[in-house]
């Protein structure tokens, strides 16, 4: 039986840091409101780096951390809602920057759950026996889809990237991955594609920005995150006490606190870095896991659950021994 494990991780955020106080110069808000409602203190906002640049930096760190010859990577998946082009994909451009040739590379969009979707796909492709070492990346320049006049949303998002190298293994470390979705056909969390074009007029397309019904998203998140954790535990015959950490999508500290309460898991097992990054969508999960490792919070041999929700509505979770 083929098993999988995490060989290395890396993350990157652009150097430009914008605090809550900085945002008070743009919209009618306050540090107190943002921090008390979301747990966010600051976020990184790109000025001159694109999604491909963030992806490249996180990917190179993960490859170095994995101590693997880059030529042994045979699959690249990038999860993003902010690709630099409709095509070629971020993954196709990343391939060249990493010096990889003629391997399978593709992008996926499952919004903030995208990285867990990428993990599920790569995990199953390796377990099929066809691939050995996958590079999976979550990379976003979400602040370019942000409406900087909408205080309901602009305070929430940031830019960043995170990456894993996952590999074929004799040890069963990536124990289980769940992904799913519940159609948000009412558009509670939506960023529309350009409108249809009348060939006779050929009007230049405009880019939409993020629209969000915060309360509906909050309700979905606080229902789906605990139920996904419970499902993972049940499917794997595990007790909550055996879980050392839960590393959730960093969208809102209050969502994570409510999920912890529902699950009856103490907050000291719920890793948080939202205060420094805000919500970085598909980058959030690998960025948080990489930071938890680099800070010495998540140690080799420990077991953690990662869980996410996002636009779609999508969700996902994984049970992993690091
Ligand atoms: C967005 C969110 C923080 C709002 O928190 P909330 O407690 O529901 O706040 P409300 O939407 O009820 O707004 C309360 C008031 O604060 C105001 N407000 C909204 N944003 C504000 C801001 N940045 N600064 C100051 N006031 C703000 C609202 O206008 C409203 O004022 P009103 O009562 O006069 O109309 C919360 O709904 C949330 O986190 N939802 C999930 C969002 C999410 O995770 N999105 C990403 C998914 S991947």
mmCIF file of N, CA and C and ligand atoms in Angstrom, residues 27-30 33-34 37-38 111-113 150-157 189 212-219 221 249-252 254-255 279 281 309-311 313, ligand 1:
data_model
loop_
_atom_site.group_PDB
_atom_site.id
_atom_site.type_symbol
_atom_site.label_atom_id
_atom_site.label_comp_id
_atom_site.label_asym_id
_atom_site.label_seq_id
_atom_site.Cartn_x
_atom_site.Cartn_y
_atom_site.Cartn_z
ATOM 1 N N UNK A 27 -10.878 53.948 5.050
ATOM 2 C CA UNK A 27 -12.310 53.735 5.302
ATOM 3 C C UNK A 27 -12.633 54.077 6.757
ATOM 4 N N UNK A 28 -13.935 54.250 7.034
ATOM 5 C CA UNK A 28 -14.399 54.591 8.383
ATOM 6 C C UNK A 28 -14.378 53.326 9.251
ATOM 7 N N UNK A 29 -13.246 53.102 9.905
ATOM 8 C CA UNK A 29 -13.097 51.903 10.738
ATOM 9 C C UNK A 29 -12.147 52.222 11.890
ATOM 10 N N UNK A 30 -11.868 51.214 12.727
ATOM 11 C CA UNK A 30 -10.925 51.436 13.837
ATOM 12 C C UNK A 30 -10.204 50.133 14.143
ATOM 13 N N UNK A 33 -12.440 47.980 16.336
ATOM 14 C CA UNK A 33 -13.514 47.236 15.643
ATOM 15 C C UNK A 33 -12.919 46.020 14.938
ATOM 16 N N UNK A 34 -11.866 46.248 14.170
ATOM 17 C CA UNK A 34 -11.320 45.143 13.358
ATOM 18 C C UNK A 34 -10.784 44.030 14.268
ATOM 19 N N UNK A 37 -13.632 42.141 16.222
ATOM 20 C CA UNK A 37 -14.547 41.321 15.397
ATOM 21 C C UNK A 37 -13.836 40.216 14.628
ATOM 22 N N UNK A 38 -12.515 40.383 14.385
ATOM 23 C CA UNK A 38 -11.842 39.427 13.492
ATOM 24 C C UNK A 38 -10.542 38.845 14.041
ATOM 25 N N UNK A 111 -11.474 28.381 -3.857
ATOM 26 C CA UNK A 111 -11.428 29.532 -2.955
ATOM 27 C C UNK A 111 -10.552 29.226 -1.727
ATOM 28 N N UNK A 112 -11.008 29.584 -0.535
ATOM 29 C CA UNK A 112 -10.128 29.457 0.633
ATOM 30 C C UNK A 112 -9.856 28.004 1.024
ATOM 31 N N UNK A 113 -10.651 27.065 0.494
ATOM 32 C CA UNK A 113 -10.389 25.639 0.754
ATOM 33 C C UNK A 113 -9.431 25.066 -0.286
ATOM 34 N N UNK A 150 -15.049 49.518 0.635
ATOM 35 C CA UNK A 150 -16.043 48.729 1.380
ATOM 36 C C UNK A 150 -15.441 48.250 2.696
ATOM 37 N N UNK A 151 -15.803 48.929 3.783
ATOM 38 C CA UNK A 151 -15.200 48.578 5.085
ATOM 39 C C UNK A 151 -15.617 47.192 5.568
ATOM 40 N N UNK A 152 -16.737 46.674 5.050
ATOM 41 C CA UNK A 152 -17.188 45.338 5.462
ATOM 42 C C UNK A 152 -16.221 44.248 5.015
ATOM 43 N N UNK A 153 -15.531 44.480 3.915
ATOM 44 C CA UNK A 153 -14.646 43.428 3.389
ATOM 45 C C UNK A 153 -13.167 43.813 3.355
ATOM 46 N N UNK A 154 -12.860 45.097 3.116
ATOM 47 C CA UNK A 154 -11.446 45.430 2.828
ATOM 48 C C UNK A 154 -10.523 45.214 4.023
ATOM 49 N N UNK A 155 -11.081 45.183 5.227
ATOM 50 C CA UNK A 155 -10.238 45.004 6.411
ATOM 51 C C UNK A 155 -9.818 43.543 6.603
ATOM 52 N N UNK A 156 -10.440 42.644 5.838
ATOM 53 C CA UNK A 156 -10.275 41.212 6.132
ATOM 54 C C UNK A 156 -9.107 40.537 5.420
ATOM 55 N N UNK A 157 -8.744 41.040 4.231
ATOM 56 C CA UNK A 157 -7.891 40.230 3.356
ATOM 57 C C UNK A 157 -6.427 40.677 3.280
ATOM 58 N N UNK A 189 -20.798 34.873 -1.104
ATOM 59 C CA UNK A 189 -19.371 35.205 -1.208
ATOM 60 C C UNK A 189 -19.018 35.059 -2.687
ATOM 61 N N UNK A 212 -19.568 40.181 -0.159
ATOM 62 C CA UNK A 212 -19.724 39.177 0.904
ATOM 63 C C UNK A 212 -20.882 39.493 1.827
ATOM 64 N N UNK A 213 -21.680 38.461 2.113
ATOM 65 C CA UNK A 213 -22.671 38.536 3.180
ATOM 66 C C UNK A 213 -22.020 37.880 4.398
ATOM 67 N N UNK A 214 -21.372 38.712 5.223
ATOM 68 C CA UNK A 214 -20.537 38.219 6.323
ATOM 69 C C UNK A 214 -21.257 37.276 7.261
ATOM 70 N N UNK A 215 -22.521 37.574 7.549
ATOM 71 C CA UNK A 215 -23.252 36.729 8.514
ATOM 72 C C UNK A 215 -23.500 35.329 7.966
ATOM 73 N N UNK A 216 -23.857 35.240 6.668
ATOM 74 C CA UNK A 216 -24.102 33.921 6.063
ATOM 75 C C UNK A 216 -22.798 33.116 6.012
ATOM 76 N N UNK A 217 -21.700 33.804 5.704
ATOM 77 C CA UNK A 217 -20.413 33.109 5.644
ATOM 78 C C UNK A 217 -20.040 32.617 7.054
ATOM 79 N N UNK A 218 -20.265 33.463 8.029
ATOM 80 C CA UNK A 218 -19.975 33.105 9.430
ATOM 81 C C UNK A 218 -20.761 31.851 9.830
ATOM 82 N N UNK A 219 -22.049 31.827 9.447
ATOM 83 C CA UNK A 219 -22.911 30.681 9.807
ATOM 84 C C UNK A 219 -22.395 29.398 9.156
ATOM 85 N N UNK A 221 -19.347 28.770 8.072
ATOM 86 C CA UNK A 221 -18.021 28.421 8.611
ATOM 87 C C UNK A 221 -18.132 27.749 9.975
ATOM 88 N N UNK A 249 -8.276 27.363 8.613
ATOM 89 C CA UNK A 249 -8.223 28.517 7.710
ATOM 90 C C UNK A 249 -8.372 29.786 8.549
ATOM 91 N N UNK A 250 -7.452 30.732 8.328
ATOM 92 C CA UNK A 250 -7.413 31.953 9.148
ATOM 93 C C UNK A 250 -8.282 33.032 8.493
ATOM 94 N N UNK A 251 -9.599 32.951 8.742
ATOM 95 C CA UNK A 251 -10.520 33.949 8.177
ATOM 96 C C UNK A 251 -10.967 34.923 9.247
ATOM 97 N N UNK A 252 -11.153 34.391 10.463
ATOM 98 C CA UNK A 252 -11.645 35.224 11.547
ATOM 99 C C UNK A 252 -11.393 34.471 12.858
ATOM 100 N N UNK A 254 -12.779 34.826 15.616
ATOM 101 C CA UNK A 254 -14.047 34.492 16.286
ATOM 102 C C UNK A 254 -14.655 33.211 15.721
ATOM 103 N N UNK A 255 -14.480 32.983 14.423
ATOM 104 C CA UNK A 255 -14.973 31.733 13.819
ATOM 105 C C UNK A 255 -14.211 30.550 14.431
ATOM 106 N N UNK A 279 -6.912 37.322 6.165
ATOM 107 C CA UNK A 279 -7.354 36.153 5.402
ATOM 108 C C UNK A 279 -6.652 36.144 4.038
ATOM 109 N N UNK A 281 -6.859 33.613 1.871
ATOM 110 C CA UNK A 281 -7.560 32.633 1.019
ATOM 111 C C UNK A 281 -6.784 31.315 0.911
ATOM 112 N N UNK A 309 -12.783 26.483 5.033
ATOM 113 C CA UNK A 309 -14.056 26.737 4.342
ATOM 114 C C UNK A 309 -13.804 27.917 3.418
ATOM 115 N N UNK A 310 -14.681 28.100 2.438
ATOM 116 C CA UNK A 310 -14.476 29.263 1.569
ATOM 117 C C UNK A 310 -15.570 29.421 0.540
ATOM 118 N N UNK A 311 -15.375 30.386 -0.329
ATOM 119 C CA UNK A 311 -16.340 30.675 -1.392
ATOM 120 C C UNK A 311 -16.660 29.406 -2.155
ATOM 121 N N UNK A 313 -20.052 27.445 -1.722
ATOM 122 C CA UNK A 313 -19.170 27.284 -0.580
ATOM 123 C C UNK A 313 -18.422 25.943 -0.625
HETATM 124 C C1 LIG B 1 -17.404 40.387 8.495
HETATM 125 C C2 LIG B 1 -17.677 40.178 9.975
HETATM 126 C C3 LIG B 1 -16.379 40.336 10.739
HETATM 127 C C4 LIG B 1 -18.666 41.224 10.450
HETATM 128 O O1 LIG B 1 -18.898 41.051 11.835
HETATM 129 P P1 LIG B 1 -20.359 41.243 12.433
HETATM 130 O O2 LIG B 1 -20.227 41.164 13.888
HETATM 131 O O3 LIG B 1 -21.240 40.243 11.737
HETATM 132 O O4 LIG B 1 -20.686 42.700 12.017
HETATM 133 P P2 LIG B 1 -21.970 43.209 11.223
HETATM 134 O O5 LIG B 1 -21.852 42.792 9.795
HETATM 135 O O6 LIG B 1 -23.156 42.794 12.001
HETATM 136 O O7 LIG B 1 -21.764 44.769 11.303
HETATM 137 C C5 LIG B 1 -21.959 45.429 12.492
HETATM 138 C C6 LIG B 1 -21.781 46.901 12.231
HETATM 139 O O8 LIG B 1 -20.384 47.165 12.020
HETATM 140 C C7 LIG B 1 -20.233 47.927 10.836
HETATM 141 N N1 LIG B 1 -18.962 47.592 10.217
HETATM 142 C C8 LIG B 1 -18.713 46.672 9.262
HETATM 143 N N2 LIG B 1 -17.404 46.682 8.964
HETATM 144 C C9 LIG B 1 -16.828 47.623 9.740
HETATM 145 C C10 LIG B 1 -15.518 48.092 9.886
HETATM 146 N N3 LIG B 1 -14.508 47.585 9.163
HETATM 147 N N4 LIG B 1 -15.277 49.054 10.789
HETATM 148 C C11 LIG B 1 -16.265 49.584 11.530
HETATM 149 N N5 LIG B 1 -17.544 49.178 11.435
HETATM 150 C C12 LIG B 1 -17.826 48.208 10.546
HETATM 151 C C13 LIG B 1 -21.405 47.540 9.970
HETATM 152 O O9 LIG B 1 -21.648 48.555 9.017
HETATM 153 C C14 LIG B 1 -22.502 47.424 10.988
HETATM 154 O O10 LIG B 1 -22.962 48.716 11.295
HETATM 155 P P3 LIG B 1 -24.533 48.977 11.473
HETATM 156 O O11 LIG B 1 -24.950 48.115 12.625
HETATM 157 O O12 LIG B 1 -24.556 50.424 11.756
HETATM 158 O O13 LIG B 1 -25.151 48.565 10.179
HETATM 159 C C15 LIG B 1 -18.257 38.764 10.239
HETATM 160 O O14 LIG B 1 -19.564 38.678 9.737
HETATM 161 C C16 LIG B 1 -17.434 37.678 9.597
HETATM 162 O O15 LIG B 1 -16.300 37.471 9.936
HETATM 163 N N6 LIG B 1 -18.006 36.888 8.678
HETATM 164 C C17 LIG B 1 -17.265 35.888 7.965
HETATM 165 C C18 LIG B 1 -16.398 36.528 6.936
HETATM 166 C C19 LIG B 1 -15.386 35.594 6.333
HETATM 167 O O16 LIG B 1 -14.852 34.748 6.987
HETATM 168 N N7 LIG B 1 -15.120 35.781 5.042
HETATM 169 C C20 LIG B 1 -14.149 35.064 4.325
HETATM 170 C C21 LIG B 1 -14.580 33.679 4.042
HETATM 171 S S1 LIG B 1 -13.320 32.703 3.348
#
